[in-house]
PDB file of C-alpha atoms in Angstrom:
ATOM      1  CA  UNK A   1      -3.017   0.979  -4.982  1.00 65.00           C
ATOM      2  CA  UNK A   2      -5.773   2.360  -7.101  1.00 61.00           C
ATOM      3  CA  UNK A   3      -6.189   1.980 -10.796  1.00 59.00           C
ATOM      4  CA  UNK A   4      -8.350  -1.289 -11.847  1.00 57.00           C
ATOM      5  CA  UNK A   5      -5.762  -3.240 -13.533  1.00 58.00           C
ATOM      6  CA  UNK A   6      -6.460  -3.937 -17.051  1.00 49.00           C
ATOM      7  CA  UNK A   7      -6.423  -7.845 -17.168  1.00 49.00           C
ATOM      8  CA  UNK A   8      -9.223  -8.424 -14.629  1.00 45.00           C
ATOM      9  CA  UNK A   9     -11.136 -11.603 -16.247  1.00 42.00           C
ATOM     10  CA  UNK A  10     -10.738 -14.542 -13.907  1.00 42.00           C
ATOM     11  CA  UNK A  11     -13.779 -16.515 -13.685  1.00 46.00           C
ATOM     12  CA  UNK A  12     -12.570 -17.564 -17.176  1.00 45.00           C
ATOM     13  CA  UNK A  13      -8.899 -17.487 -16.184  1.00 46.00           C
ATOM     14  CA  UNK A  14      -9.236 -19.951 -13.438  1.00 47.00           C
ATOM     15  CA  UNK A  15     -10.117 -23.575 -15.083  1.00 50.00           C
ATOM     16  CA  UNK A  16      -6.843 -21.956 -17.638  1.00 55.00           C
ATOM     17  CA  UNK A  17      -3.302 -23.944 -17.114  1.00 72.00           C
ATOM     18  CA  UNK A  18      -1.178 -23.130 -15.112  1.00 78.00           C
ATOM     19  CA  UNK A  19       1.055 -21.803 -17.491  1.00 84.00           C
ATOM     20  CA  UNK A  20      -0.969 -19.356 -19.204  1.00 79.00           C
ATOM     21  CA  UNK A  21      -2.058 -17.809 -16.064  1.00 82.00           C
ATOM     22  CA  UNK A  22       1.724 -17.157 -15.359  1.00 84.00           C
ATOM     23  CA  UNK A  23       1.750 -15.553 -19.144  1.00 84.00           C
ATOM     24  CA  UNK A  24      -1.004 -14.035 -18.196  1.00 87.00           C
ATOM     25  CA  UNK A  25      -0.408 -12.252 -14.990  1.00 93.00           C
ATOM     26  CA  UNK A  26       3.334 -11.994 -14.625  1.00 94.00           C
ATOM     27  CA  UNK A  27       3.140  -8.102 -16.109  1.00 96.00           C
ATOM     28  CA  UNK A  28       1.242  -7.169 -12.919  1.00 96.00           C
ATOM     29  CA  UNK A  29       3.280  -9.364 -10.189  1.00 97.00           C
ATOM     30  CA  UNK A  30       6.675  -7.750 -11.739  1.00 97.00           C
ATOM     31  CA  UNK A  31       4.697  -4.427 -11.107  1.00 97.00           C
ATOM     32  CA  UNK A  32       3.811  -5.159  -7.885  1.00 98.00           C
ATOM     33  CA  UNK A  33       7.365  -6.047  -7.450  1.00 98.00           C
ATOM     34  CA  UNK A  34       8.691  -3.249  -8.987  1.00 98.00           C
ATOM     35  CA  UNK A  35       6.611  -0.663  -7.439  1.00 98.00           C
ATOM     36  CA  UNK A  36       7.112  -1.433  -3.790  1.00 98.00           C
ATOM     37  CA  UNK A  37      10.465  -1.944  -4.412  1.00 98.00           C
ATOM     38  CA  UNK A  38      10.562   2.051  -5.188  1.00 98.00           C
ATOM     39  CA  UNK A  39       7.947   2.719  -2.634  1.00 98.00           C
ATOM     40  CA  UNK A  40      10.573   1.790   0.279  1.00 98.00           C
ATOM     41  CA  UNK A  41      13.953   2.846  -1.353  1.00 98.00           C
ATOM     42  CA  UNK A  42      12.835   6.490  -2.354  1.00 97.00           C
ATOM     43  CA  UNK A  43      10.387   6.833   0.829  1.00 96.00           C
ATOM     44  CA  UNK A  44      12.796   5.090   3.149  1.00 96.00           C
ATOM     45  CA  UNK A  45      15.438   7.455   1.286  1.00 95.00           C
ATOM     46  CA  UNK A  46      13.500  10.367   2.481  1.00 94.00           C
ATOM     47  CA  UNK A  47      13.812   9.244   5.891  1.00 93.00           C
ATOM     48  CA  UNK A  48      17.509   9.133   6.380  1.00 92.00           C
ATOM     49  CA  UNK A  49      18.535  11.832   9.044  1.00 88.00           C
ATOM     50  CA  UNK A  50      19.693  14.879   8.011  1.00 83.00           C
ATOM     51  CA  UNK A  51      22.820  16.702   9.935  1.00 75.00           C
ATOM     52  CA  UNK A  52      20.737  20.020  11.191  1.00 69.00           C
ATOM     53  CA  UNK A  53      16.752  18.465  11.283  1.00 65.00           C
ATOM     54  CA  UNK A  54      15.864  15.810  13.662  1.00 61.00           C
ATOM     55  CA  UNK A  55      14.380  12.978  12.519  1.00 56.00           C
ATOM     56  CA  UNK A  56      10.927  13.643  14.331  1.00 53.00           C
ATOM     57  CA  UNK A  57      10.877  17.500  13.164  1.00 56.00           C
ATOM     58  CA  UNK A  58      10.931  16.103   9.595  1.00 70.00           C
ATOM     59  CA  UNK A  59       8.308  16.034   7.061  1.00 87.00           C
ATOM     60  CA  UNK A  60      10.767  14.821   4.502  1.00 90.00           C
ATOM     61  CA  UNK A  61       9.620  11.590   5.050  1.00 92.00           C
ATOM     62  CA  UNK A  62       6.010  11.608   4.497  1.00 94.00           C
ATOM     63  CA  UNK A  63       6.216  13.551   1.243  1.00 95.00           C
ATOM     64  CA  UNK A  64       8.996  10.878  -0.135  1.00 95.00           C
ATOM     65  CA  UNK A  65       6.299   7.965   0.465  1.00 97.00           C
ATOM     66  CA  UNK A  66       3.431  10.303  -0.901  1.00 97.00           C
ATOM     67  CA  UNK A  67       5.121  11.306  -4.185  1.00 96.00           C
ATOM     68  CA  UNK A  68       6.906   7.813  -4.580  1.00 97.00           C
ATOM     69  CA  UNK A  69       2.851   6.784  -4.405  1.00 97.00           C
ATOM     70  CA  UNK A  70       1.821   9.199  -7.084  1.00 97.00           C
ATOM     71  CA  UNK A  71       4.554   8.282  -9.583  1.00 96.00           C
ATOM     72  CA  UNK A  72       4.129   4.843  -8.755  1.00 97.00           C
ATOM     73  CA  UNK A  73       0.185   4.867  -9.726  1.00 96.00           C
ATOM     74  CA  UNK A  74       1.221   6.789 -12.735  1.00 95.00           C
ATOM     75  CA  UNK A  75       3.626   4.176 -13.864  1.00 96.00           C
ATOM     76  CA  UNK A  76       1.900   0.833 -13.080  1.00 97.00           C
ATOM     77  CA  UNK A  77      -1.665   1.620 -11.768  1.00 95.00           C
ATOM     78  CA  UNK A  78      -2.723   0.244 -15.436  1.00 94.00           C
ATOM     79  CA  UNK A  79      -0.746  -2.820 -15.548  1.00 96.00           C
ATOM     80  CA  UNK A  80      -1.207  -4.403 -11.980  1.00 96.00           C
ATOM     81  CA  UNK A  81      -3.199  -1.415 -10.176  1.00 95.00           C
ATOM     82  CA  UNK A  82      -0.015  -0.117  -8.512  1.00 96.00           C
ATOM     83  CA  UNK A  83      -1.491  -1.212  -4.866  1.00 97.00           C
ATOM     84  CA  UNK A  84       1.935  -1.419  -2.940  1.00 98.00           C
ATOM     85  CA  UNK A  85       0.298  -2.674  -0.197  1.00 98.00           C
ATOM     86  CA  UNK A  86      -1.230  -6.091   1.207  1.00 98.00           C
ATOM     87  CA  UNK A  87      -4.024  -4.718   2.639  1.00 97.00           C
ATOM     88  CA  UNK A  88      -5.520  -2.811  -0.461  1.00 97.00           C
ATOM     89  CA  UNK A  89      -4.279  -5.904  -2.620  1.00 98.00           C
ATOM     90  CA  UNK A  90      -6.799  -8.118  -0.443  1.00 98.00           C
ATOM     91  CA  UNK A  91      -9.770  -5.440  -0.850  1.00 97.00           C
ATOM     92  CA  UNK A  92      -9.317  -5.686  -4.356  1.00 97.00           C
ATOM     93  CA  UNK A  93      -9.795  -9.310  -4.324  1.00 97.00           C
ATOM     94  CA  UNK A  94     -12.979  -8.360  -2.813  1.00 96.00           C
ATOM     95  CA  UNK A  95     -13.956  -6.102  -4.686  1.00 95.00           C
ATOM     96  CA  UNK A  96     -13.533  -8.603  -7.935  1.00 94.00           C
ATOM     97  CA  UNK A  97     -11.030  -6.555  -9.156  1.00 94.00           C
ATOM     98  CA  UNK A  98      -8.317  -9.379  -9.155  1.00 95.00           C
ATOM     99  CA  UNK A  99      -8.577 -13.123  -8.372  1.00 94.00           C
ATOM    100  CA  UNK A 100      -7.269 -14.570  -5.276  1.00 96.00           C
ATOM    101  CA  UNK A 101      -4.747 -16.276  -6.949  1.00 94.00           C
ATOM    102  CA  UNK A 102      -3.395 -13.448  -8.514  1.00 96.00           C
ATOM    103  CA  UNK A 103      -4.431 -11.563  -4.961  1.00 97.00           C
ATOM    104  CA  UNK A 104      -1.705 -14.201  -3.334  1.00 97.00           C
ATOM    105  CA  UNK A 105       1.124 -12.982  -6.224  1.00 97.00           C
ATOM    106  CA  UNK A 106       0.719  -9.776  -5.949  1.00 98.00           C
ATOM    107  CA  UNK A 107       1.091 -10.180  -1.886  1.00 98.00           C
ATOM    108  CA  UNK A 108       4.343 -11.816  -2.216  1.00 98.00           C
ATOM    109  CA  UNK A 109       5.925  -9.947  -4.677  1.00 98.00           C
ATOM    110  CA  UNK A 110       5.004  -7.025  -2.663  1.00 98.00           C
ATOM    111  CA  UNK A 111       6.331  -8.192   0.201  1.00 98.00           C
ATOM    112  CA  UNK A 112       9.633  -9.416  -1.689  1.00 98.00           C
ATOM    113  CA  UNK A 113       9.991  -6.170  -3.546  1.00 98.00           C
ATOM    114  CA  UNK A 114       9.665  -4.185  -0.091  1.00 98.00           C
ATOM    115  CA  UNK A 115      12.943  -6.119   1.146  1.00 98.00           C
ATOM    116  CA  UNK A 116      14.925  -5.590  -2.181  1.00 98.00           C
ATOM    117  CA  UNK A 117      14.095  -2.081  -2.112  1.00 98.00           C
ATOM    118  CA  UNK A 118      14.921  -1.496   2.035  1.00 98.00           C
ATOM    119  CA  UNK A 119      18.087  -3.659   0.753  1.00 98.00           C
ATOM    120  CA  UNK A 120      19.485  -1.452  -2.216  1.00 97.00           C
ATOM    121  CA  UNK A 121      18.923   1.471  -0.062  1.00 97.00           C
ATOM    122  CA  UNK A 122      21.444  -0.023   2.751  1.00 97.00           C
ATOM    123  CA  UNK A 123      24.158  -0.029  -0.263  1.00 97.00           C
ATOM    124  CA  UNK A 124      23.307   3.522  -1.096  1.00 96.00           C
ATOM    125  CA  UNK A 125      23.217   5.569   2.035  1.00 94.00           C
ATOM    126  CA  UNK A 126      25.800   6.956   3.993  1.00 92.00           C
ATOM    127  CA  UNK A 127      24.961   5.183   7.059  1.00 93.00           C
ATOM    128  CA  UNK A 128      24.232   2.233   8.434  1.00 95.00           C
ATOM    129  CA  UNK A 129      20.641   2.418   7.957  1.00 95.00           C
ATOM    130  CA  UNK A 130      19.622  -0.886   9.508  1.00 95.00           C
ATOM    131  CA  UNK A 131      21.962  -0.815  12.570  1.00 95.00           C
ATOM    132  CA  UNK A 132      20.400   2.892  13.317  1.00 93.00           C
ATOM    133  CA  UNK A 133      16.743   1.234  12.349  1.00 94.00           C
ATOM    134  CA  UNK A 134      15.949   4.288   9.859  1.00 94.00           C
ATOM    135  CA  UNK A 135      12.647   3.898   8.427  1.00 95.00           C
ATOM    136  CA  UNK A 136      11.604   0.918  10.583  1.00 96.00           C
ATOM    137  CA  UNK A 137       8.025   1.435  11.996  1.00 96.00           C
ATOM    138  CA  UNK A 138       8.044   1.418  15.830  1.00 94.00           C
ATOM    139  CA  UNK A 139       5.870   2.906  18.515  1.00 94.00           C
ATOM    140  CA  UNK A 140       7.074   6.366  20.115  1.00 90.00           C
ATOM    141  CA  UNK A 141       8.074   5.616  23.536  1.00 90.00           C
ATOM    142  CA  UNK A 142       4.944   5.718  25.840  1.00 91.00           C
ATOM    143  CA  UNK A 143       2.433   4.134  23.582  1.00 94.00           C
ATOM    144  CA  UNK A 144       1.620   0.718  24.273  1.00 94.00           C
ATOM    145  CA  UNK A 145       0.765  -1.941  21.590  1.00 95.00           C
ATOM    146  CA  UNK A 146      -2.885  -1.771  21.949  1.00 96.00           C
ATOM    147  CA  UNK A 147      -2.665   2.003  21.537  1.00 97.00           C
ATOM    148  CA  UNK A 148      -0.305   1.461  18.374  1.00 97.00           C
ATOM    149  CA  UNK A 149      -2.541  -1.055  17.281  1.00 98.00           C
ATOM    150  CA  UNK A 150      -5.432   1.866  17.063  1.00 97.00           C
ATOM    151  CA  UNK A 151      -3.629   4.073  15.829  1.00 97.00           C
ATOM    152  CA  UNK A 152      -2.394   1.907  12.357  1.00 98.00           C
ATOM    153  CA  UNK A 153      -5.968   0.883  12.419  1.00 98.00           C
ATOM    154  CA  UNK A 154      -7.727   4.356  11.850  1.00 98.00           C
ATOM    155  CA  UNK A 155      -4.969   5.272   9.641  1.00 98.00           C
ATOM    156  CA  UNK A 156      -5.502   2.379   7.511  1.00 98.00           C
ATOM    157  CA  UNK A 157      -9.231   2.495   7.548  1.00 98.00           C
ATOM    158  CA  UNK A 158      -9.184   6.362   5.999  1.00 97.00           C
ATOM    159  CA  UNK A 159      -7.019   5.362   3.297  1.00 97.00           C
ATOM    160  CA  UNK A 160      -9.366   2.455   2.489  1.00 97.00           C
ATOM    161  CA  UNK A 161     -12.070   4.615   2.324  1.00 96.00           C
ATOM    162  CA  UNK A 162     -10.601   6.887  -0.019  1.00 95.00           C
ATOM    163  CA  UNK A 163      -9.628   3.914  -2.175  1.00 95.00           C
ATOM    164  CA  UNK A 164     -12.708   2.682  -1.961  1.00 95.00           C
ATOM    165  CA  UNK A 165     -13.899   6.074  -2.875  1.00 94.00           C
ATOM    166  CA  UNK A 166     -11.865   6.192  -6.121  1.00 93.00           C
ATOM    167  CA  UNK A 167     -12.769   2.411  -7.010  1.00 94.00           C
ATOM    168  CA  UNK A 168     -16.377   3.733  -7.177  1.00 93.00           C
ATOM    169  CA  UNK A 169     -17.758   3.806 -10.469  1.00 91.00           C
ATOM    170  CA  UNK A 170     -19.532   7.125  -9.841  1.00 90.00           C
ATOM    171  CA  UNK A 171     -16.239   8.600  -9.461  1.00 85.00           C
ATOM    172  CA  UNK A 172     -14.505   6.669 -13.021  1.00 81.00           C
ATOM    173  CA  UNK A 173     -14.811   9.935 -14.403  1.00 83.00           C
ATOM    174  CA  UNK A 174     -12.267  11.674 -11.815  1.00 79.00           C
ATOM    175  CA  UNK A 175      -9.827   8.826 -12.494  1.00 77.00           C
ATOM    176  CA  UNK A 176      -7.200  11.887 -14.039  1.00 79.00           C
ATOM    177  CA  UNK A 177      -5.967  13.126 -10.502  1.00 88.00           C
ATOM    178  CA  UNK A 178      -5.925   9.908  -8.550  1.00 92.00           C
ATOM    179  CA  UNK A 179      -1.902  10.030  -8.639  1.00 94.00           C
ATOM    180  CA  UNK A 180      -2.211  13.307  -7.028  1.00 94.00           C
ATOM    181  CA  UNK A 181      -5.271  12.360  -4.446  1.00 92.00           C
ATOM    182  CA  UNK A 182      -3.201   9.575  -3.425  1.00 95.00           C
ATOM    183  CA  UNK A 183       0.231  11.651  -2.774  1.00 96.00           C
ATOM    184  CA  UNK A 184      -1.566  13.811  -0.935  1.00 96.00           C
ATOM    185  CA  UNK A 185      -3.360  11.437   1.575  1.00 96.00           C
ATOM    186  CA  UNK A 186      -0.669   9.468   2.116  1.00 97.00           C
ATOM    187  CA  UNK A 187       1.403  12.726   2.866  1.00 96.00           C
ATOM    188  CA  UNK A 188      -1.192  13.964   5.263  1.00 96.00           C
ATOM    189  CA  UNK A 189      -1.955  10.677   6.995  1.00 97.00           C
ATOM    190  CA  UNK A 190       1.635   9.755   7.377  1.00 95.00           C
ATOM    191  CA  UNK A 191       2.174  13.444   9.189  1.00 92.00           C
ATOM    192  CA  UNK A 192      -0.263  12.658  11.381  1.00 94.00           C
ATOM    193  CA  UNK A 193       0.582   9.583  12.793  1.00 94.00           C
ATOM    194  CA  UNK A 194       4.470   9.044  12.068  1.00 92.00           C
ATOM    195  CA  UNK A 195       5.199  10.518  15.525  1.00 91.00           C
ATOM    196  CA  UNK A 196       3.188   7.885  17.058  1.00 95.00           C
ATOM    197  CA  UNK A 197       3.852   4.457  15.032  1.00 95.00           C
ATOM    198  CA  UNK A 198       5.683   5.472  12.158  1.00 94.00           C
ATOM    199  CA  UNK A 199       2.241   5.619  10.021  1.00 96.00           C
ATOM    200  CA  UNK A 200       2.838   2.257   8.354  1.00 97.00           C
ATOM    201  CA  UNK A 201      -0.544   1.646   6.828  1.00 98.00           C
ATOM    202  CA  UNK A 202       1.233  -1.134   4.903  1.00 98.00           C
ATOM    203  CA  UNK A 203       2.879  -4.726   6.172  1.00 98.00           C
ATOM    204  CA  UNK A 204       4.992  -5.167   3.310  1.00 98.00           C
ATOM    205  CA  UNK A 205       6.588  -1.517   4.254  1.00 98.00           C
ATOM    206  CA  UNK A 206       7.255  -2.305   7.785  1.00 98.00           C
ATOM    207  CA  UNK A 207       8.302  -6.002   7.024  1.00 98.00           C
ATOM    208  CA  UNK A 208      11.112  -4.882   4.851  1.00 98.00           C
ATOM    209  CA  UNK A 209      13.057  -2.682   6.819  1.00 98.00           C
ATOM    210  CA  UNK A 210      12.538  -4.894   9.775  1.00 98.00           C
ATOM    211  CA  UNK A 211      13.886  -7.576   7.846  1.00 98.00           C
ATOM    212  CA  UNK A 212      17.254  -5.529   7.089  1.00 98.00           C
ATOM    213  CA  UNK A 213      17.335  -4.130  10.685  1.00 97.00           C
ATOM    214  CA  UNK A 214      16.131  -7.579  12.849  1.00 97.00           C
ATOM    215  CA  UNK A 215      13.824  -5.828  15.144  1.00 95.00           C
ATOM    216  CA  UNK A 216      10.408  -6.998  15.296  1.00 96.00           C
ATOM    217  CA  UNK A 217       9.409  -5.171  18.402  1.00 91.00           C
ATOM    218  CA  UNK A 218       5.513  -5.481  18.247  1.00 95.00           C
ATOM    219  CA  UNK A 219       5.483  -6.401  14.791  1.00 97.00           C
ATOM    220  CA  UNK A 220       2.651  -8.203  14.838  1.00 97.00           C
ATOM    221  CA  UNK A 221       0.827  -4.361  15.346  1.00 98.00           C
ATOM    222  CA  UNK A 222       2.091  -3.610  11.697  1.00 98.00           C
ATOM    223  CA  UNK A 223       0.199  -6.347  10.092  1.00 98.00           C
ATOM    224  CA  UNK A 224      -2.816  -6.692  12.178  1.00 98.00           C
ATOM    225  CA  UNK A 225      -3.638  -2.900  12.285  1.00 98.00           C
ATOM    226  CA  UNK A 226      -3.615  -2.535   8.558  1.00 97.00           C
ATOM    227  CA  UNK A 227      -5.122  -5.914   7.534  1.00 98.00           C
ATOM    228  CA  UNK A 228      -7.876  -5.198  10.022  1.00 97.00           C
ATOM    229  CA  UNK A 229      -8.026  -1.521   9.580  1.00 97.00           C
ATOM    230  CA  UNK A 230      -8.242  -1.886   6.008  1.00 97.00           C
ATOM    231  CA  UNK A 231     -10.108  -4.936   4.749  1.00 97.00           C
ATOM    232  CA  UNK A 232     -13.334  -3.782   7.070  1.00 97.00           C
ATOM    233  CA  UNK A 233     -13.897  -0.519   5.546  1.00 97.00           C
ATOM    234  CA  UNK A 234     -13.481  -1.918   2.289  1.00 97.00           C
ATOM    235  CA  UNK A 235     -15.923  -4.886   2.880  1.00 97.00           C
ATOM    236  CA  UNK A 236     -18.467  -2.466   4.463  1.00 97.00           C
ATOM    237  CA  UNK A 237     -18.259   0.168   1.708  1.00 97.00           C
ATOM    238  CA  UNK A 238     -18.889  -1.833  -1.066  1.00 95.00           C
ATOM    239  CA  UNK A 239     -21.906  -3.689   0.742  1.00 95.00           C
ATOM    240  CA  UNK A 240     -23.539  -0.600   2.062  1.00 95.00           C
ATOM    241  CA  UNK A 241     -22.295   2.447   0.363  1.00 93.00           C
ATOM    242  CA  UNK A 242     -21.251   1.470  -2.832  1.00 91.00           C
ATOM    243  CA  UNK A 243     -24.719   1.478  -5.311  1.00 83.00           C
ATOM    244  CA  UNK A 244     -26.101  -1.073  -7.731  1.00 73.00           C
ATOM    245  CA  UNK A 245     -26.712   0.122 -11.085  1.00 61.00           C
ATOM    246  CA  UNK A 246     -30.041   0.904 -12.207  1.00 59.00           C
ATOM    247  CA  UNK A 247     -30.883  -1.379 -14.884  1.00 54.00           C
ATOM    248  CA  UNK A 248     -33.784   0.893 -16.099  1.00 55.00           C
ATOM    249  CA  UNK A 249     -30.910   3.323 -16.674  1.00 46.00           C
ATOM    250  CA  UNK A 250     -28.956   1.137 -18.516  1.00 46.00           C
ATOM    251  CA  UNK A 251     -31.530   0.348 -21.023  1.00 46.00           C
TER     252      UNK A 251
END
């Protein structure tokens, strides 16, 4: 989600084979995998009702996606950049950090790795998690799709900003806390909107539990929101914000 992977050259890469781009890069896509497959079974885990707290009283679940994040960065943010998440995968390809090729992998295996991890956690928990739709993202009743739409928008657009914001090389030299930066954002943006939408910020999050469960009620909000949300921030901070380096400085 954050860390620049460590195998980033691709203008070389790219007139490579086939099959060394596959030796290559398969560390990273089995990280991607990986990762969001922990992402949705311990944050999803988090979510399963508990016996005296209702479900929208809880903050359980926020804090299981925000310190699944921070472990998850620690783990694998220096072998594929831990990003989880299409949206922030796609602003890295942007950014240069990855190629689109590898931008396309790391997509997939996200979105695969959300579904195998929404999956194991149907064999683990005491209920039926997918008949009672636990941890699938849908809009609080009253708040039409448009409304939804705005709300996974603005969520997604602060947390692309404060990617961004750590992707900056003025800030390389802060890189020690970024698990913890990220735990706590995504702790404090999901309390804020999971009473509304379900604070998705992610497609490959809400895809995999509505996958399990079969209900795509305004699904289409859950990519849209994020990918929009997300990518624009990220495209206007490193073209306006984001600052050239001096080459008198360098010399």
């Amino acid at each position: 989600m954050t860390i620049t992977p460590t195998p980033v050259i691709f203008g070389e890469k790219s007139s490579k084979p086939a099959l060394h781009w596959v030796s290559s890069e398969w560390r990273g896509i089995l990280a991607e995998f990986v990762a969001t497959a922990l992402l949705l079974t311990f944050g999803c885990m988090a979510c399963i009702p508990m016996d005296d707290i209702p479900a929208s009283d809880s903050i359980f679940g926020p804090l299981g996606f925000g310190f699944t994040v921070m472990f998850n960065i620690q783990i694998f943010g220096h072998i594929s950049g831990a990003f989880m998440n299409p949206f922030v995968t796609i602003a890295a390809v942007i950014w240069g950090k990855i190629s689109i090729a590898t931008g396309v992998a790391y997509i997939l295996a996200e979105c695969a790795g959300a579904t195998l991890g929404y999956g194991l956690l149907t064999t683990l928990a005491h209920i039926d998690i997918a008949a009672e739709a636990v941890c699938v993202t849908l809009p609080r009743s009253g708040i039409n799709e448009f409304q939804a739409l705005g709300v996974e928008m603005v969520l997604s657009a602060a947390l692309s900003l404060i990617n961004c914001g750590v992707w900056d090389p003025v800030n390389a030299h802060n890189s020690d806390s970024v698990p913890l930066k990220f735990a706590f954002t995504i702790v404090g943006l999901s309390y804020a909107g999971a009473h509304l939408t379900g604070a998705s910020m992610n497609p490959a999050r809400s895809l995999g539990p509505a996958i399990w469960a079969n209900r795509w009620d305004i699904h289409w909000v859950y990519w849209v929101g994020p990918l929009v949300g997300g990518v624009l921030p990220a495209i206007f901070y490193k073209y306006v914000w984001l600052r050239k380096p001096d080459p008198k400085l360098q010399d």
